[in-house]
Structure formats: structure tokens, C-alpha cells
Coordinates of C-alpha atoms in Angstrom, one line a residue:
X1 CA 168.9 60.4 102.7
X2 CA 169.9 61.9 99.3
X3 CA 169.1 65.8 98.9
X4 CA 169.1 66.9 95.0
X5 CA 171.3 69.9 94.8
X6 CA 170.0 72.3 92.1
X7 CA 173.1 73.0 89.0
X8 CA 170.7 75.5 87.4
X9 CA 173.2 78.5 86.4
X10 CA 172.0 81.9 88.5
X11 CA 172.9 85.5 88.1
X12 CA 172.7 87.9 91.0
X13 CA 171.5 91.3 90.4
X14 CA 172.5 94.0 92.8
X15 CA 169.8 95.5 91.8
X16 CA 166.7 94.8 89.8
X17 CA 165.0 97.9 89.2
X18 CA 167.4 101.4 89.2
X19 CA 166.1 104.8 89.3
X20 CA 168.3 107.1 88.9
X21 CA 166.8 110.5 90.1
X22 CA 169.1 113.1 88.9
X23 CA 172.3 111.1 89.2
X24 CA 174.8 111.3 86.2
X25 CA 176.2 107.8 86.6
X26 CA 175.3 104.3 88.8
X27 CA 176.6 101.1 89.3
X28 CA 175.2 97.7 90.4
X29 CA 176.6 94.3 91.3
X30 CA 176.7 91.7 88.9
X31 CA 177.2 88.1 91.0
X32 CA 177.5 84.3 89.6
X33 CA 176.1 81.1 91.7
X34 CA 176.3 77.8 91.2
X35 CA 175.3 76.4 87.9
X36 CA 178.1 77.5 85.6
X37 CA 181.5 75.0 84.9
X38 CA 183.9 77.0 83.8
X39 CA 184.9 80.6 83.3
X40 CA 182.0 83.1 82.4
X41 CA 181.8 85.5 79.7
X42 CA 179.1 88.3 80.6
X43 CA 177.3 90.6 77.7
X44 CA 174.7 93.4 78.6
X45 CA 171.9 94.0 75.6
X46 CA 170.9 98.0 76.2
X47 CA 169.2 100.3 74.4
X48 CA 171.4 103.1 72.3
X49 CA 170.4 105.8 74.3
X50 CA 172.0 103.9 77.4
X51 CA 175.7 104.5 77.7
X52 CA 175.9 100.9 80.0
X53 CA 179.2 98.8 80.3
X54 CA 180.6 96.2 82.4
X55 CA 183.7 96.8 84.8
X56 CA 184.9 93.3 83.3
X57 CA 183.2 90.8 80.7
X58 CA 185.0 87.8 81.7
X59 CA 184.7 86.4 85.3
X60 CA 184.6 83.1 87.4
X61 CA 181.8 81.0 88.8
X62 CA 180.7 82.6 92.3
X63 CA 182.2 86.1 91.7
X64 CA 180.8 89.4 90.8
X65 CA 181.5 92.4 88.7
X66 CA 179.5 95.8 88.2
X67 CA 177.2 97.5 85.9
X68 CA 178.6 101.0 85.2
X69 CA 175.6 103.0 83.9
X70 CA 177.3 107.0 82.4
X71 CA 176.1 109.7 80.6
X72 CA 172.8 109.7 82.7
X73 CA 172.7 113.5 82.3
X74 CA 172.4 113.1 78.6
X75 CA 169.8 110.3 78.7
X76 CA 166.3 111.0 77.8
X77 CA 164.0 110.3 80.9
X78 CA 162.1 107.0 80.6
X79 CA 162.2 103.1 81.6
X80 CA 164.6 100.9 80.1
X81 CA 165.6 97.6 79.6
X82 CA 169.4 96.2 80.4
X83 CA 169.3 92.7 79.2
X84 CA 172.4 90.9 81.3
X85 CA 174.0 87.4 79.1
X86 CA 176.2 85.4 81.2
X87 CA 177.2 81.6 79.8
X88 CA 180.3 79.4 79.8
X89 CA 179.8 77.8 76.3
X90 CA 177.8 75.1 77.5
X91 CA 175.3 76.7 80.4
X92 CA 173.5 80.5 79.9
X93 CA 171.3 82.4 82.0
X94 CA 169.7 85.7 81.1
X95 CA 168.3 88.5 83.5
X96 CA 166.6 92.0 82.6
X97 CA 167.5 95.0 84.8
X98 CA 165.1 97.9 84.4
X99 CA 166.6 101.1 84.5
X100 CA 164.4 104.6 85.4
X101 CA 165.7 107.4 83.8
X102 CA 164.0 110.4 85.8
X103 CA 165.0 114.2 86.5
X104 CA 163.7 115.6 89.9
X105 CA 160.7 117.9 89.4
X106 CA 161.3 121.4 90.5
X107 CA 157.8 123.2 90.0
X108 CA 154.6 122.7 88.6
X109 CA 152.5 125.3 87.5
X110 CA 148.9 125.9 88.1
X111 CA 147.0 126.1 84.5
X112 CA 143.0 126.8 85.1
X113 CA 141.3 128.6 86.7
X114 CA 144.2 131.6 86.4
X115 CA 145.3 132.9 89.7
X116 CA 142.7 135.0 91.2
X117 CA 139.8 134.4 88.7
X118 CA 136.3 136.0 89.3
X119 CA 134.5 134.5 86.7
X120 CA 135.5 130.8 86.7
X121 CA 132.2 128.7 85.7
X122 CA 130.8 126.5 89.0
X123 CA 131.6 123.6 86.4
X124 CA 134.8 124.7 85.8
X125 CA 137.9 122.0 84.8
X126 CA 140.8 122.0 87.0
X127 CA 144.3 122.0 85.0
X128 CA 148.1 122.0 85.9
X129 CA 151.2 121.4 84.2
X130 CA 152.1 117.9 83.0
X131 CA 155.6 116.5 83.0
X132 CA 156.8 113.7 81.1
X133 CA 158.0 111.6 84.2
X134 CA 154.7 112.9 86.6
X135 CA 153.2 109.4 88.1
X136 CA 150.4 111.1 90.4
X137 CA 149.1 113.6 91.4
X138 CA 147.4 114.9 94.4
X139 CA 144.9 117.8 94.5
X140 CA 143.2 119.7 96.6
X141 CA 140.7 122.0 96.7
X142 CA 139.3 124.3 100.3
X143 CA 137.2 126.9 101.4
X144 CA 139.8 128.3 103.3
X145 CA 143.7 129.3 102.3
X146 CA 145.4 127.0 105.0
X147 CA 143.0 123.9 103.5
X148 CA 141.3 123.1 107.3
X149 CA 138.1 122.9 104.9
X150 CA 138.8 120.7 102.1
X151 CA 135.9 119.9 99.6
X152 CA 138.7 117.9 97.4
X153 CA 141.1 115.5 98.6
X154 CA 142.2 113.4 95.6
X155 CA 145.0 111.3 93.5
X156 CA 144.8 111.1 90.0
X157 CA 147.3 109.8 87.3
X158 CA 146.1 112.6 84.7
X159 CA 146.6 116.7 85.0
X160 CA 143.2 117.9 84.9
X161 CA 139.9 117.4 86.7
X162 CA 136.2 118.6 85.6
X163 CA 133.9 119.6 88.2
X164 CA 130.6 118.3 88.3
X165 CA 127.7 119.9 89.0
X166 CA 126.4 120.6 92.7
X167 CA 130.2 120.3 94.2
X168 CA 131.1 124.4 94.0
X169 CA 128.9 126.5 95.2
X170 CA 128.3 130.1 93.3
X171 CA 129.8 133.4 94.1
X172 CA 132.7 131.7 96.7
X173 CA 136.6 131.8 96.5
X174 CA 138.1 128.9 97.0
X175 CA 142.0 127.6 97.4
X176 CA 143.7 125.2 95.7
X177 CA 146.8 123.6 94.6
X178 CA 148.4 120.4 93.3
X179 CA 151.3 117.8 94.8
X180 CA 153.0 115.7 92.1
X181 CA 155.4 112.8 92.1
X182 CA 158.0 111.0 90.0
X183 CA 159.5 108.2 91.5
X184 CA 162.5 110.6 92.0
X185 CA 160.9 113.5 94.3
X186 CA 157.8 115.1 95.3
X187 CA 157.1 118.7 95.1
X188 CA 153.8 121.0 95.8
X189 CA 153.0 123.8 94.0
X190 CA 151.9 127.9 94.9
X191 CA 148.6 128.0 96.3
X192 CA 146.0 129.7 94.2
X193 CA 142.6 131.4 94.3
X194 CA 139.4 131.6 92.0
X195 CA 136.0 132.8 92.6
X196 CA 133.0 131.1 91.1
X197 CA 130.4 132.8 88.8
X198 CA 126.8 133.2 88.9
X199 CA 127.0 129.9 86.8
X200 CA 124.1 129.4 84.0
X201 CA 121.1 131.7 83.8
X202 CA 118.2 130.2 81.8
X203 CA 115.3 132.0 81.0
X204 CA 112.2 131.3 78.8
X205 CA 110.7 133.8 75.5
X206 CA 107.4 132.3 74.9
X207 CA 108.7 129.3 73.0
X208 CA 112.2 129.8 73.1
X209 CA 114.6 128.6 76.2
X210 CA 118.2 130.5 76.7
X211 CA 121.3 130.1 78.7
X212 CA 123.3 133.3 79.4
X213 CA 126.9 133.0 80.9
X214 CA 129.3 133.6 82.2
X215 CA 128.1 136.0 85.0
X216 CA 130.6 137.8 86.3
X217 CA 132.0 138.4 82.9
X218 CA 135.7 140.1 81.8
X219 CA 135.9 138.8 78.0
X220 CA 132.3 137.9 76.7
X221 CA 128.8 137.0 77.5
X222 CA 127.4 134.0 76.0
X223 CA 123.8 133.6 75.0
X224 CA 122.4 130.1 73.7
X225 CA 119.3 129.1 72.6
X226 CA 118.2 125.2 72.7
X227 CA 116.8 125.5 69.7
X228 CA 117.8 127.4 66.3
X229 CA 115.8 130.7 66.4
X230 CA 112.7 130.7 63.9
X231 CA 113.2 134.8 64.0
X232 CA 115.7 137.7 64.6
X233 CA 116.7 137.9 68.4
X234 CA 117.8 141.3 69.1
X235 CA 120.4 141.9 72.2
X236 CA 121.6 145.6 74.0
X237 CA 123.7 146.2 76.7
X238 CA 123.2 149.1 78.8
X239 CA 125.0 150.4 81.6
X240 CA 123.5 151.5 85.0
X241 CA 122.5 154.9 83.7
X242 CA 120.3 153.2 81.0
X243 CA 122.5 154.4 78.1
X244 CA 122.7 151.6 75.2
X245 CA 126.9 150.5 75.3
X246 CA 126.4 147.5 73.2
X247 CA 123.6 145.8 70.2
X248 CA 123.9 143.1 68.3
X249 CA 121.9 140.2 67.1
X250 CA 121.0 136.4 66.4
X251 CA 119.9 135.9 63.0
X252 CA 117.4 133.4 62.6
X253 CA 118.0 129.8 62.3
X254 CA 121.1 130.4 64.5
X255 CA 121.1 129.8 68.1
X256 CA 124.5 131.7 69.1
X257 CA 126.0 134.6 70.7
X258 CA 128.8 135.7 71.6
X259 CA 128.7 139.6 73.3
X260 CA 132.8 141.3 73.5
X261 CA 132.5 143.1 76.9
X262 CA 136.7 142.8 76.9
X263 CA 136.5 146.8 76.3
X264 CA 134.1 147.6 79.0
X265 CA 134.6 149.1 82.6
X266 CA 134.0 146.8 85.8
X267 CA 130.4 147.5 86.9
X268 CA 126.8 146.6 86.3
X269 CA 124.7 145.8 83.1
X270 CA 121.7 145.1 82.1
X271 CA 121.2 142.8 79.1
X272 CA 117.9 143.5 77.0
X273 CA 116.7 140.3 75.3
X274 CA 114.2 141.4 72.4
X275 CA 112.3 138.9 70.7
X276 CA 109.3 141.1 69.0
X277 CA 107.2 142.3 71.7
X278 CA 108.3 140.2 73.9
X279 CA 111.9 141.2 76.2
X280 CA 113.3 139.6 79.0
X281 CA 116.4 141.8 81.1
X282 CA 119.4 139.8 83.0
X283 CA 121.3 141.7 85.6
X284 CA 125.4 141.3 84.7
X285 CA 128.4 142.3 86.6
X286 CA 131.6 142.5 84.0
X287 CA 134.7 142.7 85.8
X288 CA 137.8 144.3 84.0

């Protein structure tokens, strides 16, 4: 019985994929097999940015070397590519090491809804901080400030989710806060709070159809018409005791407003919609 012995030259990697996480230098074995005749000469191919040399260039069939990998603390994080040459004149071989360039993460910061928001729209977009190495993330998102009633449990690959309609419910706090990984470490961010607004008020003047929000308010109320106004659209603010605080108006052929209640003390409003003869009043809370 003949058995065909295979001559094809092999490199052995030590490794084939390095991450580095936070280290400032590596190494990895470099080993020969069968396939090569006569002494090996050994190249590596790296990128610039890659301070990457071998322990020693020239070695014999069935022994090894190392990959000494510096400077890490100076090298941008990212994925690279380590191209490894070994030939004896007469048979080559080629292998690619990929090296992960990655810092371990050390917070992550909570974007929108700001900490203890009152006003945040039921249709809200959750945001937190992006890193350049993040991979995932997982949020969440509960009723309750020790999560035993999630609503959200989710992994995404991006920094921001947008609520759809029907998932918070008006008026209610809610909890939330984000776990993100790397490839190098995991952290979890501060827990944070927001309460939910009245969400959208729509109301109908004869013809005309409006939105008013938000409701709680701190920096402006919004008023939007579907259509552009065929007429003037006068708008006053007055405060519980009926005295006028704010006026302004929507000029025909225009369709928004937006009402600067930034200035004005925590408390109830009433918003006085005029269109000629006809008025409709919205009950607002602005919170300062």
C-alpha cells in the first residue's frame, strides 16, 4: 500500500486573529512544516501604523520564531492586516494574521432623553454615546429602577433607538440604561430616568386640524396645522389667574408655531386658539 505524503509548504500561526485590548505589545509564534527544502527566509507585509517585527527572519524547516507586535499604545484602534512571506527560493507560502487594535471602554454616557426628563415625547428616540471600537449594544428600558419590569430588552449594532407608537405609555417614568461591548471589555452605564409627556394633542377649527406639543413643556410649545392656514390664527397664553403672559400668531399661508415658554414659572396654562369667532383652549403644564 502506497500513502501520498503531502510536500505542500505550511506556516503555523500561533495565532490567527489577535486582539490586543489595552496591551502595549504582543507576540505570537511563527512555526514551519513540511514542505520547505532548505533554509527559510520569513518577511511580514504590515500596515505603517503597525510597529510589527520578527524575533528572526531567517530559520529552518520545522522551527518557529515570533511575531513581536510594539507600540500598541500608539496605534490607532482598528483591524489590521499582518501579511506573513516565508519561502526558500524555490517553495513560498503566505498567511494573513489579523490584528485588533482596541482600548477597553471605560464609560458610556447616556445622550436622550436627559437624566430626569419630564417632558420627553411618548415617541421619543433613545441615544447614547458611540465609540469608535463599540460592536453591540444592549439596552434596556423598565418600569421600575431595579428593571424587574422590562418593556425593552434588546441588542443593536447602532447607538440610538426610536420608539414607536403605542410602546410608552403617557405621563410614566421609566428607567433605562445601556451595556456596550468591544471585543476587549464590557461595561454598563448609570441608570437614568425620564417621564413621558401628554404626547400629541389634536384638535379641530371648523376646517382646520392642529397638533399641539409637547405637554409638559420647559422650552416651547409647538402648534401645527396639517394644512397651510387660509387666515390669521391668533394664539395667548394665560396663566391660572386668567391674566394674558404670552400672544403671538400664525400668518396665513403658514402652518407653524413655535410658543418660548423657556422664561416662564412651573405651573398651569391655558392656551387660547383664535381663529375668528371660533376658539378652542388646551390645558398645559410648563415645567421650569
Amino acid at each position: 500500500i502506497c500513502t501520498e505524503i503531502s510536500t505542500e509548504a505550511i506556516i503555523y500561526l500561533g495565532k490567527n486573529d489577535i486582539n490586543t485590548c489595552g496591551a502595549t505589545s504582543i507576540s505570537s509564534s511563527i512555526g514551519l512544516g513540511t514542505g520547505f527544502d532548505e533554509d527559510v527566509t520569513l518577511t511580514i507585509d504590515a500596515p505603517g501604523v503597525v510597529s510589527a517585527q520578527l524575533e528572526s527572519n531567517e530559520i529552518k524547516n520545522g522551527s518557529a520564531t515570533k511575531l513581536l507586535i510594539t507600540n500598541l499604545e500608539n496605534t490607532p484602534s482598528g483591524n489590521y492586516e499582518i501579511t506573513v512571506n516565508a519561502t526558500d527560493g524555490t517553495n513560498s507560502k503566505t498567511e494573513v494574521i489579523t490584528l485588533q487594535v482596541s482600548e477597553p471602554l471605560e464609560s458610556i454616557e447616556l445622550i436622550n432623553p436627559i437624566d430626569a426628563a419630564i417632558d420627553a415625547p411618548i415617541m421619543t428616540e433613545l441615544q447614547w454615546q458611540q465609540n469608535s471600537s463599540d460592536e453591540s449594544y444592549f439596552l434596556q428600558v423598565a418600569i421600575s429602577s431595579d428593571f424587574s419590569s422590562t418593556i425593552i430588552d434588546t441588542t443593536l449594532t447602532v447607538n440610538q433607538l426610536s420608539i414607536a407608537e403605542g410602546v410608552f405609555d403617557e405621563l410614566t417614568e421609566y428607567f433605562w440604561r445601556v451595556a456596550v461591548s468591544n471585543g476587549c471589555n464590557s461595561i454598563v452605564s448609570q441608570t437614568q430616568s425620564f417621564t413621558t409627556d401628554m404626547g400629541v394633542s389634536t384638535f379641530q377649527l371648523e376646517d382646520l386640524s392642529f397638533e399641539i406639543y409637547p405637554n409638559p413643556a420647559s422650552t416651547f410649545i409647538k402648534l401645527i396645522s396639517t394644512n397651510n392656514l387660509p387666515r390669521n390664527l391668533s394664539i395667548s397664553l394665560y396663566n391660572i389667574n386668567g391674566q394674558l403672559i404670552l400672544s403671538d400668531q400664525i400668518d396665513a399661508g403658514g402652518r407653524v408655531l413655535d410658543l418660548n415658554v423657556s422664561h416662564l414659572s412651573s405651573g398651569l396654562y391655558f392656551l387660547k386658539i383664535n381663529d375668528q369667532e371660533i376658539s378652542h383652549t388646551e390645558k398645559m403644564i410648563i415645567n421650569n
